[in-house]
Every structure is written in structure tokens, then in C-alpha cells.
mmCIF file of C-alpha atoms and ligand atoms in Angstrom:
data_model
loop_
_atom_site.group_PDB
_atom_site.id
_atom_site.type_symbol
_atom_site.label_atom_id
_atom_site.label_comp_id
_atom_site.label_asym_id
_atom_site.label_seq_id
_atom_site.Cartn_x
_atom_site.Cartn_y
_atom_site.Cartn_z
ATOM 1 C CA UNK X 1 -85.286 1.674 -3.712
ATOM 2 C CA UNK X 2 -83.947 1.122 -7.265
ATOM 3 C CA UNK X 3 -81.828 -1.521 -7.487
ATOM 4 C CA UNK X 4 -78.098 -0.752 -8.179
ATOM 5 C CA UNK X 5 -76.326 -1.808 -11.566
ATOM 6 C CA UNK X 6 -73.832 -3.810 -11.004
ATOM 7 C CA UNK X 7 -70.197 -4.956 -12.899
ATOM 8 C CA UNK X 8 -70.589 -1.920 -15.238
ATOM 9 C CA UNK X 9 -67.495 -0.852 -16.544
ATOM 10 C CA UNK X 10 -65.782 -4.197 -16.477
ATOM 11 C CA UNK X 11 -62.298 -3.891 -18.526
ATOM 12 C CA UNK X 12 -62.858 -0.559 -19.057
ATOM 13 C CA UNK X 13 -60.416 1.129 -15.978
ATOM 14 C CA UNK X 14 -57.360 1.861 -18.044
ATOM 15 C CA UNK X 15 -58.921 3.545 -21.081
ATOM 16 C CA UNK X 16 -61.040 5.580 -18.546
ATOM 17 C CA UNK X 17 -57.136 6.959 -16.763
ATOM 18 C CA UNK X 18 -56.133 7.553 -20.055
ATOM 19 C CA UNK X 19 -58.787 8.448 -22.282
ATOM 20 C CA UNK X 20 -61.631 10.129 -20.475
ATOM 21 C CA UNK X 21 -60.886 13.923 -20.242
ATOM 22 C CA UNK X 22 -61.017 15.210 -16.878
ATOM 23 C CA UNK X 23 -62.965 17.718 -15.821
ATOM 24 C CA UNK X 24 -60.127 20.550 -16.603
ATOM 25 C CA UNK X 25 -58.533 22.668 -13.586
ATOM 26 C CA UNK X 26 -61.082 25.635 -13.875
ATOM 27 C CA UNK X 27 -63.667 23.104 -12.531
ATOM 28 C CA UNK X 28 -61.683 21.771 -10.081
ATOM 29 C CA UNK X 29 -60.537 25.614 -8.633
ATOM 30 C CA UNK X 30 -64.376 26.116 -8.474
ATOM 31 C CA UNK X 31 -64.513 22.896 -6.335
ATOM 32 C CA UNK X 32 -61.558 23.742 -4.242
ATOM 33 C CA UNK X 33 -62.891 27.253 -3.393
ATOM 34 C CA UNK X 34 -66.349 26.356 -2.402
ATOM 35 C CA UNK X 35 -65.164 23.272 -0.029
ATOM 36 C CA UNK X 36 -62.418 25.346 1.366
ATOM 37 C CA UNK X 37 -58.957 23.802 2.206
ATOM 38 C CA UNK X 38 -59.372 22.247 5.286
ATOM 39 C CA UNK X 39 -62.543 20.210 4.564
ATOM 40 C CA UNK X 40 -62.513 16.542 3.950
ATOM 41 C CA UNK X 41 -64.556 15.748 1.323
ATOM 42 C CA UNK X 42 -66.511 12.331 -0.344
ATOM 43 C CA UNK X 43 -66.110 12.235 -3.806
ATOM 44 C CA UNK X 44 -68.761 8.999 -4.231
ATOM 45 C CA UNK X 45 -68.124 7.232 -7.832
ATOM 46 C CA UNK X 46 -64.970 8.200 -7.837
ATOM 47 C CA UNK X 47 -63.701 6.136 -10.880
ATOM 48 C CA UNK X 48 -59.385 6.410 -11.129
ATOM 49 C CA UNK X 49 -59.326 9.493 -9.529
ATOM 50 C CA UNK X 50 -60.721 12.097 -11.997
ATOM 51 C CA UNK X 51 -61.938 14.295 -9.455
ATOM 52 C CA UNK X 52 -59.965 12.862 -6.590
ATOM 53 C CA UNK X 53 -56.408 13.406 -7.031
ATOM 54 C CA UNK X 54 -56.100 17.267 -8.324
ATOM 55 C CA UNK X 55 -58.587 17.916 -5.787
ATOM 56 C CA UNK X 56 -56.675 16.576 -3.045
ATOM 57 C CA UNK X 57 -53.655 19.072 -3.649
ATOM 58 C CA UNK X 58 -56.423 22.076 -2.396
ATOM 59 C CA UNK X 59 -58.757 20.040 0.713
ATOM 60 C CA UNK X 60 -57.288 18.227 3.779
ATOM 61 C CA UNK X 61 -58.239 14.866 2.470
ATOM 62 C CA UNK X 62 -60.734 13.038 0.433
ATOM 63 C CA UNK X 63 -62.105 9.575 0.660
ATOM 64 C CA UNK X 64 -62.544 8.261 -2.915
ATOM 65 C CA UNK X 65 -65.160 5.434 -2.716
ATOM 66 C CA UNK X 66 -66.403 3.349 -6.168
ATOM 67 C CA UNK X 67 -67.866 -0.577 -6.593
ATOM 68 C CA UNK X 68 -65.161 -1.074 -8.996
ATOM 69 C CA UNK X 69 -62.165 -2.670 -8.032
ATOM 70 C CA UNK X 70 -60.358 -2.543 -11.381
ATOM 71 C CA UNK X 71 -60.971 1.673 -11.019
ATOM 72 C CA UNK X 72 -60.057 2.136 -8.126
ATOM 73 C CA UNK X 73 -56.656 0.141 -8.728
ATOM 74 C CA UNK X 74 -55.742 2.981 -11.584
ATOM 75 C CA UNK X 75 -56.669 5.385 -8.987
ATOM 76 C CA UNK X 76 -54.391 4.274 -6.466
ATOM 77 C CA UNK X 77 -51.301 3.882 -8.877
ATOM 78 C CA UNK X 78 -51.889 7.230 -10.191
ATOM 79 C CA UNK X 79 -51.883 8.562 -6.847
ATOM 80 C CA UNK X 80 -49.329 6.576 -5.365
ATOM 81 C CA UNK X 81 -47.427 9.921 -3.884
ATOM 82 C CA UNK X 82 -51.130 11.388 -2.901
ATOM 83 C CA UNK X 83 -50.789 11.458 1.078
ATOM 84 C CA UNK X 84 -54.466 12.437 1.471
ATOM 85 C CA UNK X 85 -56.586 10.258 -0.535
ATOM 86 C CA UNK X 86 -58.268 7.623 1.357
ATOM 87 C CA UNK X 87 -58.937 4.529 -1.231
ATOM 88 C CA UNK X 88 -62.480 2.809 -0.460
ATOM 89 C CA UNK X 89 -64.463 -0.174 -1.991
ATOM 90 C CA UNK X 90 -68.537 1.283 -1.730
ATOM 91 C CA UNK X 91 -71.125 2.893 -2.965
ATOM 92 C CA UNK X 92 -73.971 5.213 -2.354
ATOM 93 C CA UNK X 93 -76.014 2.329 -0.352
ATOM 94 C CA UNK X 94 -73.678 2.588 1.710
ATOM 95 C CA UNK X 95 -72.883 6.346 2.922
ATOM 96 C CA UNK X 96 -73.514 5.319 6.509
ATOM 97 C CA UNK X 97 -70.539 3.399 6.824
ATOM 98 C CA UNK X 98 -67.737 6.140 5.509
ATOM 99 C CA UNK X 99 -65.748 8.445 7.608
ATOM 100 C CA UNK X 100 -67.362 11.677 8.522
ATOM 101 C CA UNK X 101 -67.363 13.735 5.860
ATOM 102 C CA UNK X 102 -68.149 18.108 5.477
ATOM 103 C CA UNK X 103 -69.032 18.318 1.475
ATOM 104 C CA UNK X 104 -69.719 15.197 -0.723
ATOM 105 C CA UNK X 105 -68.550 15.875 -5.113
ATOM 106 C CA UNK X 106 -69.831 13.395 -7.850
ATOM 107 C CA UNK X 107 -68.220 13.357 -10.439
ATOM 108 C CA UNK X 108 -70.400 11.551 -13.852
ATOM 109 C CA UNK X 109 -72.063 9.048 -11.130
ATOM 110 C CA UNK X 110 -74.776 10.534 -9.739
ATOM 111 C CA UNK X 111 -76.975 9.349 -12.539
ATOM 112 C CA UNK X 112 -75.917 5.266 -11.419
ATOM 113 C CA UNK X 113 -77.780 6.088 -7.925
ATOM 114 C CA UNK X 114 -80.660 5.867 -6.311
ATOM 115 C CA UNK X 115 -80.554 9.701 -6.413
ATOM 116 C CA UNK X 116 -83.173 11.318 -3.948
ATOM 117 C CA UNK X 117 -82.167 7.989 -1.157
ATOM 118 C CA UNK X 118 -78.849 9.543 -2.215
ATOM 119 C CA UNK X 119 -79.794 13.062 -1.456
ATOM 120 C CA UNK X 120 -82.146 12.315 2.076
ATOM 121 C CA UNK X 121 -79.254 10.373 3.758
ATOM 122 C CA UNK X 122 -76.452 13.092 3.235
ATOM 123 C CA UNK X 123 -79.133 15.716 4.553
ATOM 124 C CA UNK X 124 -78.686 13.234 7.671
ATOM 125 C CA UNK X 125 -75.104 13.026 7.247
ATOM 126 C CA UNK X 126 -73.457 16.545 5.999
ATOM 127 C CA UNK X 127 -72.964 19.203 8.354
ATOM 128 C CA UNK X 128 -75.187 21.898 8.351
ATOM 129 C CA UNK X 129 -72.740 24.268 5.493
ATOM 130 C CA UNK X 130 -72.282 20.760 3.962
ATOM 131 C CA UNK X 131 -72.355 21.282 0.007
ATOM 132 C CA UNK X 132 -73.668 18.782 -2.698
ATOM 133 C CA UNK X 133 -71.142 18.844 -6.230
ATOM 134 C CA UNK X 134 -71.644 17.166 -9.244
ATOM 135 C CA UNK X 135 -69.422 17.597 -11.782
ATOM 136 C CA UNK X 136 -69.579 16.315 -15.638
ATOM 137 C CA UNK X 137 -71.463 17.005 -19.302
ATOM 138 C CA UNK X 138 -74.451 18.136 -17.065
ATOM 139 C CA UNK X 139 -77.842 18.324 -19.145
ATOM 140 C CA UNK X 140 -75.626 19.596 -22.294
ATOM 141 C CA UNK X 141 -75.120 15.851 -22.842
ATOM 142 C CA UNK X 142 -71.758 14.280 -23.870
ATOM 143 C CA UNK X 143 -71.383 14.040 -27.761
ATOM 144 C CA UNK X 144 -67.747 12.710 -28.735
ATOM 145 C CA UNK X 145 -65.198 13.043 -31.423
ATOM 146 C CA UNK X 146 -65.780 11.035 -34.480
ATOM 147 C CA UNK X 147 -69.494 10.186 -33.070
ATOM 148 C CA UNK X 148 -71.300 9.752 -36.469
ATOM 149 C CA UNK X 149 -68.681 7.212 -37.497
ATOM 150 C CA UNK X 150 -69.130 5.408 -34.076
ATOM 151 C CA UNK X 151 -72.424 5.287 -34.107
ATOM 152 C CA UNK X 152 -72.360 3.111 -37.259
ATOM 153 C CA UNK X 153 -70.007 1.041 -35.616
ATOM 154 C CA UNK X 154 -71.577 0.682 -32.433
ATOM 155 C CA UNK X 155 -74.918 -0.085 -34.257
ATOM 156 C CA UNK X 156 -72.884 -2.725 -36.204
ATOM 157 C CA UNK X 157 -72.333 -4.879 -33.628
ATOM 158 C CA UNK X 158 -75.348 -3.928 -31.630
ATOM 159 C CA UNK X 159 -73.886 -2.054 -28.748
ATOM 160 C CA UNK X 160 -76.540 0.537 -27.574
ATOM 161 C CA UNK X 161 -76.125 2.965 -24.698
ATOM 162 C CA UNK X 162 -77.194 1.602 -21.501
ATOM 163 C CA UNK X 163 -79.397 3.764 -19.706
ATOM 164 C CA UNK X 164 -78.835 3.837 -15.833
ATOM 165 C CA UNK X 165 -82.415 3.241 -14.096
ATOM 166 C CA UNK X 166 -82.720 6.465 -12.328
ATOM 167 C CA UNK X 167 -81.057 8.625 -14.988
ATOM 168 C CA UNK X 168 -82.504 11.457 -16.942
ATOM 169 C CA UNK X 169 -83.136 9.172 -19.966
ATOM 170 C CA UNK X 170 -85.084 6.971 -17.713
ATOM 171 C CA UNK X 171 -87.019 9.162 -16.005
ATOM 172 C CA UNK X 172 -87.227 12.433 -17.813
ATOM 173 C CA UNK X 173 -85.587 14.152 -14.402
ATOM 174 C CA UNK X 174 -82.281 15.793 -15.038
ATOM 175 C CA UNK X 175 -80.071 16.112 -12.211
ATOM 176 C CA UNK X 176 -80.702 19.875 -11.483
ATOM 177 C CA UNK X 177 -84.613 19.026 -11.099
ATOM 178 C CA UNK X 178 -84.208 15.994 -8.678
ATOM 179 C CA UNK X 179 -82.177 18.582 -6.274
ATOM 180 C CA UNK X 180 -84.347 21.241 -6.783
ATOM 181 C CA UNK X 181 -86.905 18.893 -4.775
ATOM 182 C CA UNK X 182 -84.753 18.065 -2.424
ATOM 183 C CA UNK X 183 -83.157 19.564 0.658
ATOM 184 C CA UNK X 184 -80.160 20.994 -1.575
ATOM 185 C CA UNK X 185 -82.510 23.021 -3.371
ATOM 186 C CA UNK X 186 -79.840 26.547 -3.608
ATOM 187 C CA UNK X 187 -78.341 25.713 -6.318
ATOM 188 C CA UNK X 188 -75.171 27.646 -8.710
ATOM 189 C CA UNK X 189 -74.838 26.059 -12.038
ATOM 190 C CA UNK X 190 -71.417 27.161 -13.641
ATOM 191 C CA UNK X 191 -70.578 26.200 -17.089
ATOM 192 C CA UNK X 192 -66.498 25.436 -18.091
ATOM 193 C CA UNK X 193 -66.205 25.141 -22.078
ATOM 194 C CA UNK X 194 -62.646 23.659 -23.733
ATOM 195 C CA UNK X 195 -61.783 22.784 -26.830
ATOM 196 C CA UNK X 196 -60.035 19.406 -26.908
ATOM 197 C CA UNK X 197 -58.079 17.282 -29.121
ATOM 198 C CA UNK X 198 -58.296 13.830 -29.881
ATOM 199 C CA UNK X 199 -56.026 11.006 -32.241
ATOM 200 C CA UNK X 200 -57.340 8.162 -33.562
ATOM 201 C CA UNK X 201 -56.250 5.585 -30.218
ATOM 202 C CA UNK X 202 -57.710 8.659 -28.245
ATOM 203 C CA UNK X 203 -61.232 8.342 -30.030
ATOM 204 C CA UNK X 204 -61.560 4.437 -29.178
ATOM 205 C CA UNK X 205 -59.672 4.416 -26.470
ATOM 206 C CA UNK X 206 -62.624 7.288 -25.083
ATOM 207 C CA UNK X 207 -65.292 4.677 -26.768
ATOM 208 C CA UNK X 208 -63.932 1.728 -24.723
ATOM 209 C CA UNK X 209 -63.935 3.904 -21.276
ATOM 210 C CA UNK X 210 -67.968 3.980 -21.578
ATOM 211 C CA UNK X 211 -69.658 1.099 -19.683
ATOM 212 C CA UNK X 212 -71.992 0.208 -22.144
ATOM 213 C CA UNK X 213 -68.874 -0.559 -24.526
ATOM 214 C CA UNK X 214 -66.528 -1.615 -22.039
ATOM 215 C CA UNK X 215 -63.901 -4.421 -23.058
ATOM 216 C CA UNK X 216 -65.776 -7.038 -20.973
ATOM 217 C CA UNK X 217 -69.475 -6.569 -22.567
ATOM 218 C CA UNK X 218 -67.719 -6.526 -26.466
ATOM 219 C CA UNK X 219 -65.794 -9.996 -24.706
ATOM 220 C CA UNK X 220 -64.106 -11.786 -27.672
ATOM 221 C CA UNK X 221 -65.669 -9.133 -30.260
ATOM 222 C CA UNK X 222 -63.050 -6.269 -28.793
ATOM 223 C CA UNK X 223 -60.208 -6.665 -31.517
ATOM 224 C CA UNK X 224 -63.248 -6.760 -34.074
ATOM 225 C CA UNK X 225 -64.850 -3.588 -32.614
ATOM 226 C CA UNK X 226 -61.068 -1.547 -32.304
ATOM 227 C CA UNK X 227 -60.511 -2.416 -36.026
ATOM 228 C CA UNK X 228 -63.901 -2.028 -37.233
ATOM 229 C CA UNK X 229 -63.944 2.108 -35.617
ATOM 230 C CA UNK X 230 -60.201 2.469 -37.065
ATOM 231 C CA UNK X 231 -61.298 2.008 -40.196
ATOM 232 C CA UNK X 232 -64.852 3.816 -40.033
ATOM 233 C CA UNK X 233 -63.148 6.882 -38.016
ATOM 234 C CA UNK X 234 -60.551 6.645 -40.880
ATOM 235 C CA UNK X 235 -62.904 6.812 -43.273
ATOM 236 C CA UNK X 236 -64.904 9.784 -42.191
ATOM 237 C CA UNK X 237 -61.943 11.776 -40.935
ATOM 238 C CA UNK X 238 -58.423 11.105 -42.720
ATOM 239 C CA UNK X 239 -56.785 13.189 -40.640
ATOM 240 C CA UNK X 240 -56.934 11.315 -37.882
ATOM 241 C CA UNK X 241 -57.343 14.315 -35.599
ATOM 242 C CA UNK X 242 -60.414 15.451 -33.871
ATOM 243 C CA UNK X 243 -61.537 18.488 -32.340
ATOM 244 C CA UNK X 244 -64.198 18.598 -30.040
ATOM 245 C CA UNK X 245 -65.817 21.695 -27.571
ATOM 246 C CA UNK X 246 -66.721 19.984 -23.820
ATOM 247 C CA UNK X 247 -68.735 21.847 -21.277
ATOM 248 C CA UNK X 248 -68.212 21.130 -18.000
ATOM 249 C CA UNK X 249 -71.003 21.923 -15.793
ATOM 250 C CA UNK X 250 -69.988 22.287 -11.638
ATOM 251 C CA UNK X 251 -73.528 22.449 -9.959
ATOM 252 C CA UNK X 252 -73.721 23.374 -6.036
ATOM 253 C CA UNK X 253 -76.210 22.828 -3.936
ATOM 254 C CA UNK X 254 -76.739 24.061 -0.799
ATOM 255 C CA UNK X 255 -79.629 23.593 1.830
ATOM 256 C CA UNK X 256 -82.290 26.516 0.860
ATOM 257 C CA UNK X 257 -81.536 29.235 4.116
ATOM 258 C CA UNK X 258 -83.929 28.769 6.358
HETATM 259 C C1 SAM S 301 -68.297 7.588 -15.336
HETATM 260 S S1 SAM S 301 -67.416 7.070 -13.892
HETATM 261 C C2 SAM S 301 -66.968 8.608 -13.112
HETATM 262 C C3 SAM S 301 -65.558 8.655 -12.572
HETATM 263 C C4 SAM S 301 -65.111 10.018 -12.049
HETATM 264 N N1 SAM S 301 -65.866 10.397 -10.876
HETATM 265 C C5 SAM S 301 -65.203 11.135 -13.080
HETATM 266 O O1 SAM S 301 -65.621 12.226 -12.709
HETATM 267 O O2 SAM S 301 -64.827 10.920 -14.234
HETATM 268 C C6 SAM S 301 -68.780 6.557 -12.888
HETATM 269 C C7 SAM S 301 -68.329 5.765 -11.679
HETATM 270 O O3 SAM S 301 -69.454 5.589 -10.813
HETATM 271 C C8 SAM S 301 -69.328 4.320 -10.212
HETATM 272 N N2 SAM S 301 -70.636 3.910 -9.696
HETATM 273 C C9 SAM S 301 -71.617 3.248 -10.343
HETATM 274 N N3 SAM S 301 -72.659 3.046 -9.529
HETATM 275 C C10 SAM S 301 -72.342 3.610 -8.328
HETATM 276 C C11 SAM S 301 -73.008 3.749 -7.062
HETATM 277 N N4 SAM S 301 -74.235 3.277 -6.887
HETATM 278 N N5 SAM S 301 -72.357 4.361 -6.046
HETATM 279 C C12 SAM S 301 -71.118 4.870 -6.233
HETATM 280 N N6 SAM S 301 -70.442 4.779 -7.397
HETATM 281 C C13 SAM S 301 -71.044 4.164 -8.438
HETATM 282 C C14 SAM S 301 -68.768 3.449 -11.326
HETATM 283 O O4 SAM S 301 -68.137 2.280 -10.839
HETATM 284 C C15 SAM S 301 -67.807 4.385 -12.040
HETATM 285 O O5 SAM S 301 -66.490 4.247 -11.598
#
């Protein structure tokens, strides 16, 4: 078993509502269509919601679980007139213990988890038409607006990404190889591409929503930090405007047909 990591995105809650793009309604259609509408789905590190609440508006109801307290507080106030959304405090140790569930979506998580435990106990646990979603940057990895800029910052004050234990940059497997080994080895890989646009608050507020620069880890360095990327952003980009292309990969996988 590899150990979870815990208290990771301590502080960081609010910029992630406001701040970290969602995965953009094409990708969520896709979702809706291949769960159907009246499915009840897990989405398992569920964050405030990002997946959660527009997918709730196309499934009979979804149970949003994440470790995080503080995210899944922004996920109930943003959902506050969200009938079917069913709020829990978990995570993937403990998939045992939800309601029943037909299709299970994870949306930038499944790289936190223990990923083939993950995958053996929902062969025990999903139906036998039960589908396995991720959702996120997939292996096109996730570079941001005004990265260069903070970069320099982040080196600054010595902030380095953290890598999750059983991620790809731990072990060299991306996501799409782990399943392919797994009993959801049919899988569909479509790609969603938007260009977005980012201000200057949008940039750091995007910067602070990341766990390995959450407000908590900088502690009494965060005013320093904010100020410091203001003015190297600033510097590199007067404008203050950003545009930057995201892909959005939705990969399903099925159980190979028999
Ligand atoms: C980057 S956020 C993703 C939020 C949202 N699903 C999205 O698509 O943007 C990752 C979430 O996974 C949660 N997480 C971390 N380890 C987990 C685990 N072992 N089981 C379930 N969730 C976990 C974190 O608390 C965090 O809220």
C-alpha cells in the first residue's frame, strides 16, 4: 500500500473555486452521455465541486467525497441549491464504506492514490457496465499562464512541485498505462482544447490553488510570495493579461469484453 499524503492543499480551497479552470462543458457532456442520466455516480477527490456540480444537472445524483474539509466547504456553498449532490468526508482507502455507486469520475486526483488498490476494489465494487473517468491535463501536462515568471518566483523562495508518491513523475506510469493493466483496460481517450484568459489576481490566485504552494505551506511568507509574482508577472508581461491553450483529456475505461 502507499501511504496517503495527507493535509495537502491546506488554505488553498477558495483560490481552487475561483481560480482553477474547470474542466469546460464539452468534457462534462462527454461525462454525462457515457454515465447516462439516471446513474449515480462517485466522483472521488472531488475538490469544491469541479466535476460535481455541472455534472449533477445530467445524472440522478453524485456523492462527492475528498479528505479536505476546507474543499469540500466551497463545494457545498457553491452548491447550496444542488438537490443531488451528496457531500462526504473520505477518500480512496475508503471506497468500501460509500453508497453504492454505477460509474466512479476523478477529476485531477487519481494521481494522490494508491492507483491499482484504487482500480482492484472498484472492479469489486462497480457494476458490471460500471465505467472508470478521469478527467484533467492528462499526460499533456499542465503548463500555466505567466509560468516562466513563476518559476523564478517559486524557485525564490524554494517552493518546488510536490510529487504525489504514485504519480507519473514518481513512477514513470502515466495514468493511461496503470489502467491498461488493469481490469479497465478498454479505454477512449478524448482530447477538449480551449483557449483561456487569465488577469494578473487570476495567475496567483491559480498559483495559490496548487498544493505544493498552498497558503498554509508559504505560512507567514504568503503576502511576500503574492507581491513577489505581481511584480515578476508584471515584469514579464505588462499587460497583465494572459492567454493560455488547456487540453482537457476525458479517458474511459471500461472492463475489456470478455
Ligand atoms: C486537484 S484537486 C481536484 C478537484 C476536482 N476533482 C477537479 O477536477 O478539479 C485534487 C483533490 O484530490 C483530493 N485527494 C487527495 N488525496 C486523495 C485520496 N487519496 N482520495 C481521494 N481524494 C484525494 C484532494 O484533497 C483534492 O481536493
Amino acid at each position: 500500500m502507499v501511504p496517503l499524503m495527507k493535509d495537502l492543499f491546506g488554505g488553498a480551497a477558495p483560490y481552487y473555486a475561483r481560480y482553477r479552470p474547470d474542466h469546460g462543458d464539452q468534457a462534462i457532456d462527454h461525462l454525462a452521455t457515457t454515465f447516462g442520466r439516471g446513474s449515480s455516480v462517485l466522483d472521488l477527490g472531488c475538490g469544491p465541486g469541479t466535476v460535481a456540480i455541472p455534472l449533477a444537472r445530467h445524472v440522478r445524483e453524485v456523492t462527492a467525497v475528498d479528505p479536505d474539509e476546507e474543499m469540500l466547504a466551497e463545494g457545498r456553498q457553491l452548491a447550496a441549491n444542488v438537490p443531488n449532490i451528496r457531500w462526504l468526508r473520505g477518500d480512496s482507502t475508503m471506497l468500501r464504506t460509500f453508497p453504492p455507486f454505477d460509474h466512479v469520475v476523478m477529476g485531477r486526483s487519481f494521481h494522490w492514490m494508491d492507483r491499482r488498490t484504487v482500480l482492484a476494489e472498484l472492479d469489486e465494487l462497480l457494476p458490471p457496465d460500471g465505467v472508470v473517468a478521469l478527467i484533467g491535463p492528462g499526460r499533456h501536462g499542465a503548463e500555466e499562464p505567466g509560468e516562466s515568471a513563476m518559476q523564478r518566483v517559486r524557485e525564490e523562495f524554494a517552493m518546488g512541485p510536490m510529487t504525489a508518491t504514485n504519480s507519473f513523475q514518481a513512477t514513470g506510469e502515466h495514468h493511461q498505462d496503470v489502467l491498461a493493466t488493469s481490469p479497465f483496460s478498454d479505454l477512449d481517450s478524448t482530447l477538449y482544447e480551449r483557449r483561456l484568459t487569465y488577469d494578473l489576481d487570476a495567475v496567483i490566485g491559480l498559483q495559490l490553488s496548487y498544493s505544493y504552494t498552498a497558503p498554509a505551506r508559504l505560512g507567514d511568507r504568503l503576502e511576500a510570495f503574492v507581491q513577489a509574482a505581481r511584480s515578476a508577472l508584471l515584469a514579464s508581461n505588462p499587460s497583465g493579461r494572459w492567454e493560455h491553450v488547456t487540453v482537457t483529456e476525458v479517458l474511459i475505461a471500461r472492463r475489456a469484453p470478455a
